[in-house]
Amino acid sequence: MRFWLVKSEPDSFSWDDQVALGAAGGPWDGIRNYQARNNMRAMALGDRAFFYHSNMGKEIVGVVEVCALSHRDPTTDDPRWDCVDFRAIAALPRSVTLTDCKSEPALADMALVRQMRLSVQPVTALEWQRVCDIAGWDGALNLRA
DNA sequence: GCCAACGTTGGC
DNA sequence: GCCAACGTTGGC
C-alpha cells in the first residue's frame, strides 16, 4: 500500500464531482506530465490518495482509492498518456490547507510544498498519518487491519 | 491578473 | 544533446 496526492482545480473537477461518480469511480484523465504519469503507472489497486483542490481552496479535502490500474487516457489518441481510476473513500472531517502543510514541520518536505507543479505526487506513510491526524480522520487506522 | 517555477518543444 | 523560447501550473 502506497500513498499519493492528486490535484484538481475544483472549477473543472471537484471533490463533489468525484463523489458523484460513486463506488465505480472514474478515470483521472487529462494528465500531460511524465512524472505525474509515471506516478500513476506505479500505483496499485487499493492505493490511497489525498484529493487536493488547487487554485480555489488550496486544501486537501478528501481521500480516494485506486480502483483501476493504469490504462490509456481516454481523452487523447496520444499513446504516451495513461491514467488510473479513482473512487471516493471519505471526505475529511477538516480540510488540511497548503498553509497547514507549510507550517507543520512534519509536512514541510511534502511534494505539495516542495514541488508545486507536480499534479500526481507520492506521499510518505508518515506524512499520510500526520495529515489524517490534522484532518481528524481515523480511517487511516483501518489500514492496519 | 501577475509572475515564478518549471516542463516541453524545436532549432541547431 | 544543448539550450532558448514558449506554454502551463498554481500560489499570491
Tab-separated table of C-alpha atoms (C1' of nucleotides) in Angstrom:
chain	number	residue	atom	x	y	z
A	1	MET	CA	0.000	0.000	0.000
A	2	ARG	CA	1.408	3.327	-1.056
A	3	PHE	CA	0.111	6.822	-0.639
A	4	TRP	CA	-0.320	9.675	-3.099
A	5	LEU	CA	-1.765	13.111	-3.581
A	6	VAL	CA	-3.631	14.307	-6.648
A	7	LYS	CA	-4.549	17.877	-7.511
A	8	SER	CA	-7.587	19.172	-9.294
A	9	GLU	CA	-8.970	22.599	-9.914
A	10	PRO	CA	-12.460	22.474	-8.429
A	11	ASP	CA	-13.724	24.543	-11.371
A	12	SER	CA	-13.013	21.664	-13.735
A	13	PHE	CA	-13.301	18.617	-11.460
A	14	SER	CA	-14.112	18.967	-7.776
A	15	TRP	CA	-14.360	16.603	-4.829
A	16	ASP	CA	-18.140	16.727	-5.217
A	17	ASP	CA	-17.730	15.609	-8.826
A	18	GLN	CA	-15.572	12.693	-7.640
A	19	VAL	CA	-18.158	11.705	-5.004
A	20	ALA	CA	-20.903	11.858	-7.638
A	21	LEU	CA	-19.129	9.087	-9.581
A	22	GLY	CA	-19.904	6.721	-6.706
A	23	ALA	CA	-18.233	3.401	-5.980
A	24	ALA	CA	-17.410	2.811	-9.649
A	25	GLY	CA	-15.209	5.888	-9.691
A	26	GLY	CA	-13.725	7.225	-12.899
A	27	PRO	CA	-10.524	7.908	-14.810
A	28	TRP	CA	-8.070	10.545	-13.599
A	29	ASP	CA	-7.580	11.740	-17.152
A	30	GLY	CA	-6.044	14.776	-18.747
A	31	ILE	CA	-2.602	14.388	-17.146
A	32	ARG	CA	0.092	15.502	-19.605
A	33	ASN	CA	3.182	15.354	-17.478
A	34	TYR	CA	5.622	12.450	-17.496
A	35	GLN	CA	6.401	12.470	-13.806
A	36	ALA	CA	2.720	12.522	-12.910
A	37	ARG	CA	2.045	9.756	-15.425
A	38	ASN	CA	4.877	7.631	-14.076
A	39	ASN	CA	3.465	8.015	-10.593
A	40	MET	CA	0.098	6.743	-11.813
A	41	ARG	CA	1.794	3.802	-13.523
A	42	ALA	CA	3.380	2.918	-10.172
A	43	MET	CA	0.018	2.786	-8.376
A	44	ALA	CA	-1.506	-0.481	-7.181
A	45	LEU	CA	-5.160	-1.333	-6.660
A	46	GLY	CA	-6.200	-0.095	-3.238
A	47	ASP	CA	-3.503	2.573	-3.002
A	48	ARG	CA	-4.916	5.718	-1.473
A	49	ALA	CA	-4.560	9.360	-2.435
A	50	PHE	CA	-5.434	12.696	-0.960
A	51	PHE	CA	-7.705	14.801	-3.157
A	52	TYR	CA	-6.378	18.363	-3.240
A	53	HIS	CA	-8.201	21.439	-4.520
A	54	SER	CA	-5.720	23.716	-6.269
A	55	ASN	CA	-6.329	27.373	-7.012
A	56	MET	CA	-9.594	27.653	-5.099
A	57	GLY	CA	-9.324	26.360	-1.564
A	58	LYS	CA	-5.747	25.123	-1.774
A	59	GLU	CA	-6.601	22.326	0.601
A	60	ILE	CA	-6.796	18.569	0.930
A	61	VAL	CA	-10.490	17.757	1.129
A	62	GLY	CA	-10.892	14.009	0.723
A	63	VAL	CA	-9.433	10.547	0.222
A	64	VAL	CA	-9.707	8.441	-2.918
A	65	GLU	CA	-8.655	4.887	-3.724
A	66	VAL	CA	-7.185	3.389	-6.895
A	67	CYS	CA	-9.919	1.182	-8.404
A	68	ALA	CA	-8.382	0.592	-11.855
A	69	LEU	CA	-4.722	0.225	-12.777
A	70	SER	CA	-3.029	2.497	-15.266
A	71	HIS	CA	-4.575	2.374	-18.736
A	72	ARG	CA	-4.681	4.573	-21.827
A	73	ASP	CA	-6.113	8.023	-21.187
A	74	PRO	CA	-9.491	8.064	-22.954
A	75	THR	CA	-9.288	11.813	-23.607
A	76	THR	CA	-6.430	11.588	-26.123
A	77	ASP	CA	-5.194	9.449	-29.021
A	78	ASP	CA	-1.616	10.105	-27.958
A	79	PRO	CA	-0.301	6.726	-26.713
A	80	ARG	CA	2.052	8.414	-24.252
A	81	TRP	CA	-0.644	9.303	-21.760
A	82	ASP	CA	-2.154	6.916	-19.243
A	83	CYS	CA	-4.366	7.263	-16.208
A	84	VAL	CA	-5.740	5.255	-13.297
A	85	ASP	CA	-9.302	5.279	-11.957
A	86	PHE	CA	-10.153	6.643	-8.535
A	87	ARG	CA	-13.208	6.260	-6.363
A	88	ALA	CA	-14.057	8.425	-3.361
A	89	ILE	CA	-13.486	6.886	0.071
A	90	ALA	CA	-14.235	9.690	2.513
A	91	ALA	CA	-14.408	13.434	2.866
A	92	LEU	CA	-12.029	14.656	5.546
A	93	PRO	CA	-13.767	15.937	8.698
A	94	ARG	CA	-11.494	19.008	8.492
A	95	SER	CA	-9.708	20.002	5.309
A	96	VAL	CA	-5.950	20.477	5.517
A	97	THR	CA	-4.716	23.617	3.777
A	98	LEU	CA	-1.458	24.235	1.971
A	99	THR	CA	-0.661	26.719	4.728
A	100	ASP	CA	-1.178	23.961	7.307
A	101	CYS	CA	1.312	21.760	5.466
A	102	LYS	CA	3.877	24.538	5.160
A	103	SER	CA	3.689	25.406	8.830
A	104	GLU	CA	3.756	21.836	10.137
A	105	PRO	CA	7.403	20.687	10.409
A	106	ALA	CA	6.487	17.058	9.707
A	107	LEU	CA	4.854	18.120	6.427
A	108	ALA	CA	7.246	20.818	5.232
A	109	ASP	CA	9.015	18.377	2.901
A	110	MET	CA	5.845	17.177	1.196
A	111	ALA	CA	5.968	17.281	-2.596
A	112	LEU	CA	2.913	19.521	-2.282
A	113	VAL	CA	5.176	22.125	-0.693
A	114	ARG	CA	8.463	21.419	-2.459
A	115	GLN	CA	7.268	20.559	-5.948
A	116	MET	CA	4.441	22.946	-6.501
A	117	ARG	CA	3.603	21.989	-10.058
A	118	LEU	CA	3.500	18.206	-9.809
A	119	SER	CA	-0.141	17.185	-10.007
A	120	VAL	CA	0.216	13.497	-9.084
A	121	GLN	CA	2.748	13.009	-6.325
A	122	PRO	CA	3.855	10.460	-3.722
A	123	VAL	CA	3.126	10.920	-0.011
A	124	THR	CA	5.135	9.102	2.657
A	125	ALA	CA	3.385	6.941	5.254
A	126	LEU	CA	4.392	9.391	7.972
A	127	GLU	CA	3.034	12.341	6.025
A	128	TRP	CA	-0.159	10.422	5.335
A	129	GLN	CA	-0.697	9.695	9.012
A	130	ARG	CA	0.082	13.270	10.026
A	131	VAL	CA	-2.374	14.766	7.543
A	132	CYS	CA	-5.057	12.316	8.660
A	133	ASP	CA	-4.406	13.330	12.274
A	134	ILE	CA	-4.732	17.044	11.471
A	135	ALA	CA	-7.877	16.314	9.480
A	136	GLY	CA	-9.402	14.399	12.362
A	137	TRP	CA	-9.877	11.359	10.138
A	138	ASP	CA	-9.420	7.976	11.778
A	139	GLY	CA	-9.887	6.000	8.573
A	140	ALA	CA	-6.140	5.632	8.233
A	141	LEU	CA	-6.102	3.377	11.279
A	142	ASN	CA	-8.257	0.854	9.466
A	143	LEU	CA	-5.427	0.270	7.027
A	144	ARG	CA	-3.547	-1.725	9.625
A	145	ALA	CA	-6.361	-4.240	9.995
B	1	DG	C1'	-4.163	39.205	-13.142
B	2	DC	C1'	0.629	38.690	-12.250
B	3	DC	C1'	4.515	36.122	-12.296
B	4	DA	C1'	7.827	32.461	-10.561
B	5	DA	C1'	8.773	27.852	-11.276
B	6	DC	C1'	9.422	24.548	-14.305
B	7	DG	C1'	8.175	21.238	-18.040
B	8	DT	C1'	8.132	20.824	-23.151
B	9	DT	C1'	9.402	21.874	-27.844
B	10	DG	C1'	12.246	22.554	-31.579
B	11	DG	C1'	16.257	24.680	-33.948
B	12	DC	C1'	20.853	23.944	-34.329
C	1	DG	C1'	22.273	16.805	-26.771
C	2	DC	C1'	22.117	21.720	-25.614
C	3	DC	C1'	19.510	25.486	-24.655
C	4	DA	C1'	16.427	29.392	-25.833
C	5	DA	C1'	11.746	30.164	-26.476
C	6	DC	C1'	7.481	29.120	-25.162
C	7	DG	C1'	3.460	27.327	-22.567
C	8	DT	C1'	1.279	25.895	-18.299
C	9	DT	C1'	0.549	25.460	-13.400
C	10	DG	C1'	-0.834	27.356	-9.480
C	11	DG	C1'	0.188	30.445	-5.370
C	12	DC	C1'	-0.368	35.028	-4.253
